[in-house]
Short mmCIF file of C-alpha atoms in Angstrom, two decimals:
data_model
loop_
_atom_site.label_atom_id
_atom_site.label_comp_id
_atom_site.label_asym_id
_atom_site.label_seq_id
_atom_site.Cartn_x
_atom_site.Cartn_y
_atom_site.Cartn_z
CA MET A 1 -3.34 -14.34 -20.74
CA ALA A 2 -6.39 -13.26 -22.67
CA ALA A 3 -7.36 -10.23 -20.57
CA VAL A 4 -6.30 -7.97 -17.74
CA LEU A 5 -8.71 -6.38 -15.26
CA PHE A 6 -7.66 -3.24 -13.42
CA ASP A 7 -8.87 -1.53 -10.29
CA PHE A 8 -9.34 2.26 -10.65
CA SER A 9 -8.27 4.25 -7.59
CA GLY A 10 -4.73 3.58 -6.44
CA THR A 11 -4.08 1.35 -9.45
CA LEU A 12 -4.61 3.27 -12.69
CA PHE A 13 -5.43 6.67 -11.18
CA ARG A 14 -4.74 8.54 -7.97
CA ILE A 15 -6.96 11.21 -6.40
CA GLU A 16 -5.50 14.65 -5.71
CA SER A 17 -4.22 15.46 -2.23
CA ALA A 18 -6.65 16.45 0.49
CA GLU A 19 -5.12 19.92 0.51
CA SER A 20 -5.61 20.40 -3.24
CA TRP A 21 -9.16 19.04 -2.92
CA LEU A 22 -10.09 21.46 -0.16
CA ARG A 23 -8.42 24.46 -1.81
CA ALA A 24 -10.29 23.87 -5.07
CA VAL A 25 -13.67 23.68 -3.37
CA LEU A 26 -13.07 26.75 -1.21
CA ALA A 27 -11.95 28.73 -4.25
CA GLU A 28 -15.06 27.69 -6.18
CA ALA A 29 -17.24 28.78 -3.25
CA GLU A 30 -15.26 32.04 -2.89
CA LEU A 31 -14.46 31.19 0.71
CA SER A 32 -11.12 31.21 2.45
CA LEU A 33 -9.33 29.93 5.51
CA THR A 34 -6.10 31.12 6.99
CA GLU A 35 -3.16 29.02 5.86
CA PRO A 36 -2.81 27.22 9.22
CA GLU A 37 -6.58 26.55 9.22
CA MET A 38 -6.39 25.28 5.65
CA LEU A 39 -3.62 22.82 6.41
CA ARG A 40 -5.20 21.66 9.65
CA THR A 41 -8.62 21.16 8.04
CA ALA A 42 -7.15 19.21 5.11
CA GLN A 43 -5.27 16.98 7.54
CA ASP A 44 -8.43 16.43 9.59
CA LEU A 45 -10.45 15.51 6.49
CA GLU A 46 -7.76 13.03 5.50
CA ARG A 47 -7.61 11.59 9.00
CA VAL A 48 -11.33 10.75 9.04
CA GLY A 49 -11.21 9.24 5.54
CA ALA A 50 -13.40 11.91 3.94
CA LEU A 51 -11.57 11.95 0.59
CA PRO A 52 -12.76 9.06 -1.60
CA GLY A 53 -9.75 7.38 -3.12
CA GLY A 54 -7.46 8.88 -0.52
CA THR A 55 -5.91 7.29 2.52
CA VAL A 56 -7.93 4.96 4.71
CA PRO A 57 -9.30 6.52 7.91
CA ASP A 58 -6.76 6.47 10.71
CA GLN A 59 -9.46 6.65 13.32
CA ARG A 60 -12.49 4.48 13.97
CA ILE A 61 -15.57 5.14 11.83
CA PRO A 62 -18.33 6.47 14.14
CA ASP A 63 -20.78 3.80 15.25
CA GLU A 64 -23.70 5.52 13.54
CA LEU A 65 -21.86 5.36 10.19
CA ALA A 66 -20.11 1.98 10.50
CA ALA A 67 -22.80 -0.14 8.82
CA LEU A 68 -23.21 2.38 6.03
CA TRP A 69 -19.45 2.58 5.50
CA ASP A 70 -19.19 -1.17 4.98
CA ILE A 71 -21.66 -1.13 2.07
CA ARG A 72 -20.92 2.35 0.69
CA ASP A 73 -19.94 1.12 -2.77
CA LYS A 74 -23.24 -0.64 -3.46
CA SER A 75 -25.07 2.48 -4.69
CA ALA A 76 -24.54 6.13 -5.53
CA GLU A 77 -26.74 7.18 -2.62
CA LEU A 78 -24.87 5.07 -0.08
CA HIS A 79 -21.51 6.29 -1.36
CA ARG A 80 -22.41 9.97 -1.03
CA ALA A 81 -24.02 9.46 2.36
CA ALA A 82 -20.99 7.61 3.73
CA TYR A 83 -18.38 10.11 2.60
CA THR A 84 -20.31 13.25 3.41
CA GLY A 85 -21.16 11.63 6.74
CA VAL A 86 -17.56 11.13 7.78
CA SER A 87 -16.55 14.55 6.41
CA ARG A 88 -19.08 16.22 8.71
CA GLN A 89 -16.87 15.26 11.63
CA VAL A 90 -14.63 18.13 10.50
CA PRO A 91 -15.96 21.70 10.93
CA LEU A 92 -16.17 23.72 7.69
CA PRO A 93 -17.19 27.38 7.22
CA ASP A 94 -20.31 26.53 5.19
CA PRO A 95 -22.47 23.37 5.45
CA ALA A 96 -22.79 23.30 1.66
CA LEU A 97 -19.08 22.50 1.43
CA TYR A 98 -19.57 18.87 2.44
CA ASP A 99 -21.52 18.09 -0.73
CA ALA A 100 -19.24 20.37 -2.75
CA LEU A 101 -16.23 18.36 -1.64
CA TYR A 102 -17.96 15.15 -2.63
CA ASP A 103 -18.88 16.60 -6.03
CA ARG A 104 -15.30 17.76 -6.61
CA HIS A 105 -13.87 14.27 -6.21
CA MET A 106 -15.99 13.01 -9.12
CA THR A 107 -14.48 15.47 -11.61
CA PRO A 108 -11.68 14.44 -14.00
CA ALA A 109 -9.58 17.34 -12.69
CA ALA A 110 -9.38 15.64 -9.30
CA TRP A 111 -7.66 12.56 -10.72
CA ALA A 112 -4.29 11.90 -12.33
CA PRO A 113 -3.29 8.69 -14.12
CA TYR A 114 -0.13 6.97 -12.97
CA PRO A 115 2.74 7.83 -15.35
CA ASP A 116 2.86 4.39 -16.96
CA ALA A 117 -0.90 3.78 -17.18
CA SER A 118 -1.27 4.95 -20.77
CA GLU A 119 1.70 2.93 -22.01
CA VAL A 120 0.54 -0.25 -20.31
CA LEU A 121 -3.07 0.01 -21.46
CA ARG A 122 -2.08 0.91 -25.01
CA THR A 123 0.40 -1.96 -25.23
CA LEU A 124 -2.13 -4.47 -23.97
CA ARG A 125 -4.65 -3.43 -26.60
CA GLU A 126 -1.97 -3.55 -29.31
CA ARG A 127 -1.21 -7.13 -28.28
CA GLY A 128 -4.88 -8.05 -28.62
CA ILE A 129 -5.37 -8.51 -24.86
CA GLY A 130 -8.74 -7.51 -23.44
CA VAL A 131 -8.80 -4.77 -20.82
CA GLY A 132 -11.45 -4.15 -18.19
CA VAL A 133 -11.89 -1.91 -15.16
CA VAL A 134 -13.50 -3.40 -12.04
CA SER A 135 -14.03 -0.81 -9.33
CA ASN A 136 -15.72 -0.40 -5.98
CA ILE A 137 -17.18 3.05 -6.55
CA GLY A 138 -20.37 5.06 -6.21
CA TRP A 139 -20.27 7.13 -9.41
CA ASP A 140 -19.51 6.88 -13.13
CA LEU A 141 -15.75 7.03 -13.65
CA ARG A 142 -15.94 6.79 -17.45
CA PRO A 143 -15.61 10.59 -17.91
CA VAL A 144 -12.31 10.46 -16.00
CA PHE A 145 -10.93 7.93 -18.48
CA ARG A 146 -12.26 9.91 -21.44
CA GLU A 147 -10.80 13.20 -20.22
CA HIS A 148 -7.37 11.66 -19.69
CA GLY A 149 -7.40 9.82 -23.03
CA LEU A 150 -7.51 6.28 -21.64
CA ASP A 151 -11.07 5.30 -22.52
CA PRO A 152 -10.18 3.90 -26.00
CA TYR A 153 -8.16 1.15 -24.33
CA ILE A 154 -10.93 -0.09 -22.02
CA GLY A 155 -13.17 -2.91 -23.24
CA THR A 156 -15.56 -2.92 -20.28
CA TYR A 157 -16.27 -1.11 -17.03
CA VAL A 158 -17.79 -3.10 -14.17
CA LEU A 159 -18.66 -0.69 -11.36
CA SER A 160 -19.99 -1.82 -8.02
CA TYR A 161 -22.75 0.79 -7.73
CA GLU A 162 -24.20 -0.24 -11.10
CA HIS A 163 -24.52 -3.86 -9.94
CA GLY A 164 -25.38 -3.40 -6.26
CA ILE A 165 -22.47 -5.60 -5.18
CA GLN A 166 -18.89 -4.80 -4.28
CA LYS A 167 -15.51 -6.48 -4.37
CA PRO A 168 -14.43 -9.02 -3.20
CA ASP A 169 -17.72 -10.51 -4.43
CA PRO A 170 -16.57 -12.69 -7.35
CA ARG A 171 -19.65 -11.81 -9.38
CA LEU A 172 -18.11 -8.48 -10.36
CA PHE A 173 -15.00 -10.15 -11.78
CA GLU A 174 -17.14 -12.83 -13.40
CA THR A 175 -19.20 -10.15 -15.15
CA ALA A 176 -16.06 -8.49 -16.49
CA CYS A 177 -14.66 -11.77 -17.79
CA ALA A 178 -17.95 -12.66 -19.46
CA THR A 179 -18.21 -9.25 -21.13
CA LEU A 180 -14.68 -9.61 -22.49
CA GLY A 181 -15.43 -13.18 -23.59
CA THR A 182 -12.58 -14.69 -21.58
CA ASP A 183 -12.16 -17.64 -19.24
CA PRO A 184 -11.29 -16.31 -15.74
CA ARG A 185 -8.33 -18.70 -15.68
CA ASP A 186 -6.85 -16.67 -18.54
CA VAL A 187 -7.27 -13.33 -16.75
CA VAL A 188 -5.12 -11.28 -14.38
CA MET A 189 -6.67 -8.83 -11.90
CA VAL A 190 -4.43 -5.87 -11.03
CA GLY A 191 -5.23 -3.87 -7.91
CA ASP A 192 -3.96 -2.28 -4.73
CA ASP A 193 -6.32 -3.86 -2.19
CA ARG A 194 -5.45 -7.44 -1.27
CA ARG A 195 -8.85 -8.20 0.18
CA ALA A 196 -11.10 -6.53 -2.41
CA ASP A 197 -9.08 -7.23 -5.55
CA GLY A 198 -7.98 -10.62 -4.27
CA GLY A 199 -11.57 -11.79 -4.65
CA ALA A 200 -10.81 -12.50 -8.31
CA ALA A 201 -8.69 -15.49 -7.27
CA VAL A 202 -11.87 -17.37 -6.31
CA LEU A 203 -12.65 -17.64 -10.02
CA GLY A 204 -9.15 -18.79 -10.88
CA CYS A 205 -7.88 -15.39 -12.05
CA GLY A 206 -4.28 -14.49 -11.46
CA VAL A 207 -3.86 -11.52 -9.12
CA HIS A 208 -1.14 -8.87 -9.16
CA PHE A 209 -0.87 -6.08 -6.60
CA VAL A 210 0.56 -2.57 -6.87
CA ASP A 211 1.22 -0.02 -4.13
CA HIS A 212 -1.32 2.75 -3.58
CA LEU A 213 1.10 5.69 -3.70
CA PRO A 214 1.09 9.27 -5.02
CA VAL A 215 1.75 9.37 -8.77
CA THR A 216 5.16 10.97 -8.25
CA GLN A 217 6.24 8.04 -6.09
CA ARG A 218 5.15 5.25 -8.44
CA PRO A 219 6.37 6.00 -11.97
CA ASP A 220 6.54 2.42 -13.25
CA GLY A 221 4.53 0.22 -10.91
CA LEU A 222 2.26 -1.05 -13.72
CA LEU A 223 4.96 -2.01 -16.19
CA PRO A 224 5.47 -5.53 -14.70
CA VAL A 225 1.95 -6.34 -15.89
CA LEU A 226 3.26 -6.45 -19.45
CA ASP A 227 5.70 -9.21 -18.47
CA LEU A 228 2.94 -11.15 -16.73
CA VAL A 229 0.80 -11.42 -19.83
CA GLY A 230 3.68 -12.09 -22.24
#
């Protein structure tokens, strides 16, 4: 294989828990909830899918947000509107907190790389294998990679909001392959979403899936990628 493409959230990095997310934003705003209220509110935010990169909503997206939700990764504006929209289903002590929560999730502090991410990315680069990140996202994730020391290993970032299209559209994967100068048939796409990341197979890319789990529960899920590329 000449190159490996990686998804971001749930593949190389994992977002903090909904509880940590909410606590950080409340502390920054100098607001507080009782402990039972804190836990209940964090659970409610998670349930409606308000945390980008977190668990999928376990209830139906409201009709007035459904169309927006389906295309949320096509622009920064759509992404913010979708996630702040679903978060507003959960009462918070200050209306400004909905945007503050959204802003928090874009900070490097909100993300942790999986334990084996650095080793895998470094080894690929040492072997002369191109590395790209292809993500459905509404903001620039490059600072997250820089802050966690992984940016030197990435040859290209192809982000949905910068192109106005989202996975599984094969054009995103095609752009990444072209930027890396590789034939898609010599590329593996690694991701956690079988529908979105599986779109790379249309071009002839190999596809490898990992489980979207907390970092403590997936210490070595990326290591098999090294065997795939030889």
